[in-house]
PDB file of C-alpha atoms in Angstrom:
ATOM      1  CA  GLY A 224     -17.922  11.334   1.359  1.00  0.00           C
ATOM      2  CA  GLN A 225     -15.376  13.839   0.034  1.00  0.00           C
ATOM      3  CA  GLN A 226     -13.263  13.260  -2.954  1.00  0.00           C
ATOM      4  CA  LEU A 227      -9.625  13.689  -2.838  1.00  0.00           C
ATOM      5  CA  ASN A 228      -7.718  13.355  -6.497  1.00  0.00           C
ATOM      6  CA  GLN A 229      -4.491  12.596  -6.568  1.00  0.00           C
ATOM      7  CA  SER A 230      -2.184  12.617  -9.617  1.00  0.00           C
ATOM      8  CA  PRO A 231      -0.058  11.378 -10.710  1.00  0.00           C
ATOM      9  CA  GLN A 232      -0.925   7.942 -10.044  1.00  0.00           C
ATOM     10  CA  SER A 233       2.640   6.586 -10.737  1.00  0.00           C
ATOM     11  CA  MET A 234       5.836   7.952 -11.521  1.00  0.00           C
ATOM     12  CA  PHE A 235       9.142   6.819 -12.746  1.00  0.00           C
ATOM     13  CA  ILE A 236      12.051   8.685 -12.592  1.00  0.00           C
ATOM     14  CA  GLN A 237      15.682   8.992 -12.242  1.00  0.00           C
ATOM     15  CA  GLU A 238      17.730   9.059  -9.367  1.00  0.00           C
ATOM     16  CA  GLY A 239      18.787  13.029  -8.777  1.00  0.00           C
ATOM     17  CA  GLU A 240      15.538  14.450 -10.506  1.00  0.00           C
ATOM     18  CA  ASP A 241      12.755  16.488  -8.981  1.00  0.00           C
ATOM     19  CA  VAL A 242       9.258  15.300  -8.433  1.00  0.00           C
ATOM     20  CA  SER A 243       5.945  16.789  -7.982  1.00  0.00           C
ATOM     21  CA  MET A 244       2.415  15.805  -7.000  1.00  0.00           C
ATOM     22  CA  ASN A 245      -0.558  17.284  -6.029  1.00  0.00           C
ATOM     23  CA  CYS A 246      -4.050  16.690  -4.406  1.00  0.00           C
ATOM     24  CA  THR A 247      -7.451  18.250  -5.176  1.00  0.00           C
ATOM     25  CA  SER A 248     -10.959  18.604  -4.185  1.00  0.00           C
ATOM     26  CA  SER A 249     -13.984  20.217  -4.707  1.00  0.00           C
ATOM     27  CA  SER A 250     -14.627  20.833  -1.379  1.00  0.00           C
ATOM     28  CA  ILE A 251     -12.493  22.820   1.629  1.00  0.00           C
ATOM     29  CA  PHE A 252     -10.019  21.470   4.059  1.00  0.00           C
ATOM     30  CA  ASN A 253      -9.196  22.647   7.173  1.00  0.00           C
ATOM     31  CA  THR A 254      -5.812  20.919   7.094  1.00  0.00           C
ATOM     32  CA  TRP A 255      -3.727  18.894   4.773  1.00  0.00           C
ATOM     33  CA  LEU A 256      -1.270  16.165   5.473  1.00  0.00           C
ATOM     34  CA  TRP A 257       1.152  14.355   3.257  1.00  0.00           C
ATOM     35  CA  TYR A 258       2.050  10.542   4.012  1.00  0.00           C
ATOM     36  CA  LYS A 259       4.280   7.959   2.556  1.00  0.00           C
ATOM     37  CA  GLN A 260       4.056   4.262   2.841  1.00  0.00           C
ATOM     38  CA  ASP A 261       6.426   1.405   2.181  1.00  0.00           C
ATOM     39  CA  PRO A 262       5.077  -1.798   1.411  1.00  0.00           C
ATOM     40  CA  GLY A 263       3.495  -3.879   4.293  1.00  0.00           C
ATOM     41  CA  GLU A 264       3.691  -0.792   6.453  1.00  0.00           C
ATOM     42  CA  GLY A 265       1.385   1.683   7.572  1.00  0.00           C
ATOM     43  CA  PRO A 266       1.698   5.638   6.584  1.00  0.00           C
ATOM     44  CA  VAL A 267       4.225   7.806   8.226  1.00  0.00           C
ATOM     45  CA  LEU A 268       3.672  11.394   8.380  1.00  0.00           C
ATOM     46  CA  LEU A 269       5.858  13.637   6.141  1.00  0.00           C
ATOM     47  CA  ILE A 270       4.365  17.287   6.564  1.00  0.00           C
ATOM     48  CA  ALA A 271       1.208  19.074   7.886  1.00  0.00           C
ATOM     49  CA  LEU A 272      -0.096  22.274   6.668  1.00  0.00           C
ATOM     50  CA  TYR A 273      -2.463  24.088   8.746  1.00  0.00           C
ATOM     51  CA  LYS A 274      -3.055  27.497   6.993  1.00  0.00           C
ATOM     52  CA  ALA A 275      -4.228  28.485   3.547  1.00  0.00           C
ATOM     53  CA  GLY A 276      -0.714  29.674   1.224  1.00  0.00           C
ATOM     54  CA  GLU A 277       1.294  27.798   3.553  1.00  0.00           C
ATOM     55  CA  LEU A 278       4.770  26.433   2.719  1.00  0.00           C
ATOM     56  CA  THR A 279       6.594  24.283   4.410  1.00  0.00           C
ATOM     57  CA  SER A 280       9.695  22.055   4.320  1.00  0.00           C
ATOM     58  CA  ASN A 281      11.079  18.982   5.534  1.00  0.00           C
ATOM     59  CA  GLY A 282      14.681  18.038   4.368  1.00  0.00           C
ATOM     60  CA  ARG A 283      14.330  17.669   0.569  1.00  0.00           C
ATOM     61  CA  LEU A 284      10.779  17.627   0.754  1.00  0.00           C
ATOM     62  CA  THR A 285       8.570  20.823   0.676  1.00  0.00           C
ATOM     63  CA  ALA A 286       4.649  20.581   0.414  1.00  0.00           C
ATOM     64  CA  GLN A 287       2.226  23.772  -0.027  1.00  0.00           C
ATOM     65  CA  PHE A 288      -1.658  24.225   1.449  1.00  0.00           C
ATOM     66  CA  GLY A 289      -3.299  25.901  -1.673  1.00  0.00           C
ATOM     67  CA  ILE A 290      -4.751  29.345  -1.172  1.00  0.00           C
ATOM     68  CA  THR A 291      -8.055  27.938  -2.168  1.00  0.00           C
ATOM     69  CA  ARG A 292      -7.994  25.146   0.677  1.00  0.00           C
ATOM     70  CA  LYS A 293      -8.827  22.696  -1.783  1.00  0.00           C
ATOM     71  CA  ASP A 294      -5.623  21.614  -2.894  1.00  0.00           C
ATOM     72  CA  SER A 295      -2.150  20.894  -2.087  1.00  0.00           C
ATOM     73  CA  PHE A 296       1.494  20.198  -3.723  1.00  0.00           C
ATOM     74  CA  LEU A 297       4.144  17.813  -2.704  1.00  0.00           C
ATOM     75  CA  ASN A 298       7.754  18.401  -4.175  1.00  0.00           C
ATOM     76  CA  ILE A 299      10.691  16.065  -3.706  1.00  0.00           C
ATOM     77  CA  SER A 300      13.817  17.255  -4.626  1.00  0.00           C
ATOM     78  CA  ALA A 301      17.251  15.568  -5.701  1.00  0.00           C
ATOM     79  CA  SER A 302      15.171  11.863  -5.659  1.00  0.00           C
ATOM     80  CA  ILE A 303      17.478   9.005  -4.105  1.00  0.00           C
ATOM     81  CA  PRO A 304      16.245   5.438  -4.263  1.00  0.00           C
ATOM     82  CA  SER A 305      14.879   5.499  -0.551  1.00  0.00           C
ATOM     83  CA  ASP A 306      12.218   7.738  -2.138  1.00  0.00           C
ATOM     84  CA  VAL A 307      10.642   4.938  -3.551  1.00  0.00           C
ATOM     85  CA  GLY A 308       7.173   4.264  -1.937  1.00  0.00           C
ATOM     86  CA  ILE A 309       3.181   5.564  -2.251  1.00  0.00           C
ATOM     87  CA  TYR A 310       2.684   8.965  -1.473  1.00  0.00           C
ATOM     88  CA  PHE A 311      -0.566   9.891   0.072  1.00  0.00           C
ATOM     89  CA  CYS A 312      -2.287  13.378   0.566  1.00  0.00           C
ATOM     90  CA  ALA A 313      -4.970  13.279   3.396  1.00  0.00           C
ATOM     91  CA  GLY A 314      -7.466  16.067   3.883  1.00  0.00           C
ATOM     92  CA  LEU A 315      -8.912  17.370   7.257  1.00  0.00           C
ATOM     93  CA  TYR A 316     -12.809  17.993   6.662  1.00  0.00           C
ATOM     94  CA  ASN A 317     -15.337  19.923   8.786  1.00  0.00           C
ATOM     95  CA  PHE A 318     -12.696  19.515  11.620  1.00  0.00           C
ATOM     96  CA  ASN A 319     -13.078  15.971  12.583  1.00  0.00           C
ATOM     97  CA  LYS A 320     -12.879  13.490   9.479  1.00  0.00           C
ATOM     98  CA  PHE A 321     -10.001  12.832   7.408  1.00  0.00           C
ATOM     99  CA  TYR A 322      -9.855  11.890   3.556  1.00  0.00           C
ATOM    100  CA  PHE A 323      -7.430  10.362   1.700  1.00  0.00           C
ATOM    101  CA  GLY A 324      -6.201  10.513  -1.721  1.00  0.00           C
ATOM    102  CA  SER A 325      -5.624   7.299  -3.863  1.00  0.00           C
ATOM    103  CA  GLY A 326      -1.824   7.863  -3.451  1.00  0.00           C
ATOM    104  CA  THR A 327       0.846   8.245  -6.143  1.00  0.00           C
ATOM    105  CA  LYS A 328       3.392   5.342  -6.422  1.00  0.00           C
ATOM    106  CA  LEU A 329       6.803   6.679  -6.692  1.00  0.00           C
ATOM    107  CA  ASN A 330       9.774   4.600  -8.436  1.00  0.00           C
ATOM    108  CA  VAL A 331      13.373   5.675  -8.453  1.00  0.00           C
ATOM    109  CA  LYS A 332      15.958   4.406 -10.962  1.00  0.00           C
ATOM    110  CA  PRO A 333      19.349   4.194  -9.542  1.00  0.00           C
TER     111      PRO A 333
ATOM    112  CA  ASN B 277       7.591   3.362  23.933  1.00  0.00           C
ATOM    113  CA  ALA B 278       6.040   0.880  21.187  1.00  0.00           C
ATOM    114  CA  GLY B 279       3.963   3.894  19.487  1.00  0.00           C
ATOM    115  CA  VAL B 280       0.526   2.105  18.005  1.00  0.00           C
ATOM    116  CA  THR B 281       0.448  -1.753  18.138  1.00  0.00           C
ATOM    117  CA  GLN B 282      -2.318  -4.008  16.223  1.00  0.00           C
ATOM    118  CA  THR B 283      -2.993  -7.452  16.520  1.00  0.00           C
ATOM    119  CA  PRO B 284      -3.323 -10.072  14.765  1.00  0.00           C
ATOM    120  CA  LYS B 285      -0.807  -9.314  11.606  1.00  0.00           C
ATOM    121  CA  PHE B 286      -2.908 -11.568   9.244  1.00  0.00           C
ATOM    122  CA  ARG B 287      -6.281 -13.527   9.956  1.00  0.00           C
ATOM    123  CA  ILE B 288      -8.440 -15.256   7.505  1.00  0.00           C
ATOM    124  CA  LEU B 289     -11.980 -15.705   8.324  1.00  0.00           C
ATOM    125  CA  LYS B 290     -15.043 -17.455   6.868  1.00  0.00           C
ATOM    126  CA  ILE B 291     -18.222 -15.486   5.729  1.00  0.00           C
ATOM    127  CA  GLY B 292     -20.694 -14.941   8.973  1.00  0.00           C
ATOM    128  CA  GLN B 293     -17.704 -15.152  11.323  1.00  0.00           C
ATOM    129  CA  SER B 294     -16.772 -12.384  13.674  1.00  0.00           C
ATOM    130  CA  MET B 295     -13.704 -11.132  14.858  1.00  0.00           C
ATOM    131  CA  THR B 296     -12.032  -8.308  17.199  1.00  0.00           C
ATOM    132  CA  LEU B 297      -9.141  -6.300  15.603  1.00  0.00           C
ATOM    133  CA  GLN B 298      -7.043  -4.695  18.764  1.00  0.00           C
ATOM    134  CA  CYS B 299      -5.293  -1.731  18.780  1.00  0.00           C
ATOM    135  CA  THR B 300      -3.064  -0.299  21.324  1.00  0.00           C
ATOM    136  CA  GLN B 301      -1.204   3.148  21.917  1.00  0.00           C
ATOM    137  CA  ASP B 302       1.231   4.094  24.685  1.00  0.00           C
ATOM    138  CA  MET B 303       1.508   7.395  23.874  1.00  0.00           C
ATOM    139  CA  ASN B 304      -1.494   9.186  26.137  1.00  0.00           C
ATOM    140  CA  HIS B 305      -3.319  10.250  22.737  1.00  0.00           C
ATOM    141  CA  ASN B 306      -6.805  10.869  23.159  1.00  0.00           C
ATOM    142  CA  TYR B 307      -7.510  10.611  19.532  1.00  0.00           C
ATOM    143  CA  MET B 308      -7.868   7.102  17.735  1.00  0.00           C
ATOM    144  CA  TYR B 309      -9.156   6.166  14.477  1.00  0.00           C
ATOM    145  CA  TRP B 310      -9.692   2.896  12.508  1.00  0.00           C
ATOM    146  CA  TYR B 311      -8.904   3.104   8.537  1.00  0.00           C
ATOM    147  CA  ARG B 312      -9.284   0.222   5.713  1.00  0.00           C
ATOM    148  CA  GLN B 313      -6.970   0.312   2.579  1.00  0.00           C
ATOM    149  CA  ASP B 314      -8.497  -1.810  -0.176  1.00  0.00           C
ATOM    150  CA  PRO B 315      -5.858  -2.931  -2.941  1.00  0.00           C
ATOM    151  CA  GLY B 316      -4.474   0.204  -4.465  1.00  0.00           C
ATOM    152  CA  MET B 317      -6.441   2.770  -3.036  1.00  0.00           C
ATOM    153  CA  GLY B 318      -6.236   4.895  -0.120  1.00  0.00           C
ATOM    154  CA  LEU B 319      -7.338   4.701   3.587  1.00  0.00           C
ATOM    155  CA  LYS B 320     -10.944   5.173   4.279  1.00  0.00           C
ATOM    156  CA  LEU B 321     -12.062   6.235   7.639  1.00  0.00           C
ATOM    157  CA  ILE B 322     -14.269   3.775   9.520  1.00  0.00           C
ATOM    158  CA  TYR B 323     -14.863   5.008  13.145  1.00  0.00           C
ATOM    159  CA  TYR B 324     -12.730   7.571  15.363  1.00  0.00           C
ATOM    160  CA  SER B 325     -12.776   8.469  18.835  1.00  0.00           C
ATOM    161  CA  VAL B 326     -12.157  11.484  20.669  1.00  0.00           C
ATOM    162  CA  GLY B 327     -11.600  10.200  23.844  1.00  0.00           C
ATOM    163  CA  ALA B 328     -12.531   7.327  26.351  1.00  0.00           C
ATOM    164  CA  GLY B 329     -16.172   6.674  26.145  1.00  0.00           C
ATOM    165  CA  ILE B 330     -16.747   8.659  22.911  1.00  0.00           C
ATOM    166  CA  THR B 331     -17.145   7.439  19.344  1.00  0.00           C
ATOM    167  CA  ASP B 332     -18.229   8.138  16.285  1.00  0.00           C
ATOM    168  CA  LYS B 333     -18.867   7.212  12.511  1.00  0.00           C
ATOM    169  CA  GLY B 334     -16.643   7.748   9.646  1.00  0.00           C
ATOM    170  CA  GLU B 335     -16.895   7.090   6.054  1.00  0.00           C
ATOM    171  CA  VAL B 336     -17.486   3.592   5.964  1.00  0.00           C
ATOM    172  CA  PRO B 337     -18.713   2.393   9.136  1.00  0.00           C
ATOM    173  CA  ASN B 338     -21.252  -0.375   8.166  1.00  0.00           C
ATOM    174  CA  GLY B 339     -20.501  -3.737   9.414  1.00  0.00           C
ATOM    175  CA  TYR B 340     -18.368  -2.169  12.146  1.00  0.00           C
ATOM    176  CA  ASN B 341     -18.261  -1.485  15.741  1.00  0.00           C
ATOM    177  CA  VAL B 342     -15.968   0.153  18.196  1.00  0.00           C
ATOM    178  CA  SER B 343     -15.897   0.800  21.761  1.00  0.00           C
ATOM    179  CA  ARG B 344     -12.927   3.156  23.882  1.00  0.00           C
ATOM    180  CA  SER B 345     -13.093   2.312  27.566  1.00  0.00           C
ATOM    181  CA  THR B 346      -9.544   2.887  28.385  1.00  0.00           C
ATOM    182  CA  THR B 347      -7.523   5.512  26.394  1.00  0.00           C
ATOM    183  CA  GLU B 348      -5.005   3.489  25.342  1.00  0.00           C
ATOM    184  CA  ASP B 349      -7.378   0.908  23.664  1.00  0.00           C
ATOM    185  CA  PHE B 350      -9.936   0.966  20.589  1.00  0.00           C
ATOM    186  CA  PRO B 351     -10.582  -2.583  19.372  1.00  0.00           C
ATOM    187  CA  LEU B 352     -12.598  -2.740  16.036  1.00  0.00           C
ATOM    188  CA  ARG B 353     -15.359  -5.298  16.211  1.00  0.00           C
ATOM    189  CA  LEU B 354     -16.458  -7.364  12.780  1.00  0.00           C
ATOM    190  CA  GLU B 355     -19.851  -9.098  13.440  1.00  0.00           C
ATOM    191  CA  LEU B 356     -20.871 -10.973  10.263  1.00  0.00           C
ATOM    192  CA  ALA B 357     -17.335 -10.833   8.430  1.00  0.00           C
ATOM    193  CA  ALA B 358     -18.331 -10.461   4.390  1.00  0.00           C
ATOM    194  CA  PRO B 359     -16.022 -10.882   1.352  1.00  0.00           C
ATOM    195  CA  SER B 360     -16.214  -6.938   1.160  1.00  0.00           C
ATOM    196  CA  GLN B 361     -14.379  -6.614   4.289  1.00  0.00           C
ATOM    197  CA  THR B 362     -11.323  -8.095   2.845  1.00  0.00           C
ATOM    198  CA  SER B 363      -9.113  -5.034   3.268  1.00  0.00           C
ATOM    199  CA  VAL B 364      -6.137  -4.293   5.266  1.00  0.00           C
ATOM    200  CA  TYR B 365      -6.792  -2.452   8.342  1.00  0.00           C
ATOM    201  CA  PHE B 366      -5.019   0.557  10.180  1.00  0.00           C
ATOM    202  CA  CYS B 367      -5.185   1.943  13.511  1.00  0.00           C
ATOM    203  CA  ALA B 368      -3.728   5.222  14.157  1.00  0.00           C
ATOM    204  CA  SER B 369      -3.636   7.722  17.070  1.00  0.00           C
ATOM    205  CA  SER B 370      -2.979  11.492  17.572  1.00  0.00           C
ATOM    206  CA  ARG B 371      -2.620  14.099  20.323  1.00  0.00           C
ATOM    207  CA  GLU B 372      -5.689  16.304  21.012  1.00  0.00           C
ATOM    208  CA  GLY B 373      -5.471  19.366  19.251  1.00  0.00           C
ATOM    209  CA  SER B 374      -2.982  17.731  16.781  1.00  0.00           C
ATOM    210  CA  TYR B 375      -3.791  16.287  13.336  1.00  0.00           C
ATOM    211  CA  GLU B 376      -0.702  14.413  12.908  1.00  0.00           C
ATOM    212  CA  GLN B 377      -1.605  10.691  13.348  1.00  0.00           C
ATOM    213  CA  TYR B 378       0.631   7.989  14.006  1.00  0.00           C
ATOM    214  CA  PHE B 379      -0.259   4.517  12.028  1.00  0.00           C
ATOM    215  CA  GLY B 380       0.288   1.122  13.497  1.00  0.00           C
ATOM    216  CA  PRO B 381       1.623  -1.738  11.230  1.00  0.00           C
ATOM    217  CA  GLY B 382      -1.710  -2.993   9.893  1.00  0.00           C
ATOM    218  CA  THR B 383      -3.846  -6.131  10.193  1.00  0.00           C
ATOM    219  CA  ARG B 384      -4.509  -7.805   6.734  1.00  0.00           C
ATOM    220  CA  LEU B 385      -7.526  -9.583   7.055  1.00  0.00           C
ATOM    221  CA  THR B 386      -9.044 -11.626   4.067  1.00  0.00           C
ATOM    222  CA  VAL B 387     -12.921 -13.145   4.030  1.00  0.00           C
ATOM    223  CA  THR B 388     -13.688 -16.185   2.186  1.00  0.00           C
TER     224      THR B 388
END
């Protein structure tokens, strides 16, 4: 299967700081998605990206679809305690199968 | 509008037993998916369906079977449970033409 390398694995930041995480692959993906998962819950979609180079925002979250179609980035500005959770990237390969990264665990200190 | 519902929430199986994980969505979505999530890992696609009567294998289909007789339901069957199938199982659905998946709350399965 396709491999998505997500980094960093975990982050410990202070409330108010900005956060960046990314996902890379050796394969080309048609769509990139970013999800947040809280403990004991299913992932919740944050942002969907459909075109190479696309930059999309959702409140304090901004994500970009890399120009090579092999990577994507998620930024969170001015973090708050409720941003705590695990963030996953997911890429759509060959228009029919999704592959997920292993997640970035975010901890925010008040 | 309940979204995607999954039953049971938790289950412990003995090696060799079988069970069916249930998934139902009330959003009239054509596409449905089954994923498994091992501890500290991302989700891996087991099977997916693009409509009633149509299913296809994902990345890790071995040891599982699915059926899709209605738009709403997409059950996942484990025939001979093995310890390697200990995981959290998530069902998801999306509209045709959209890749924005909505996930259920998950079923935590332990095989001992």
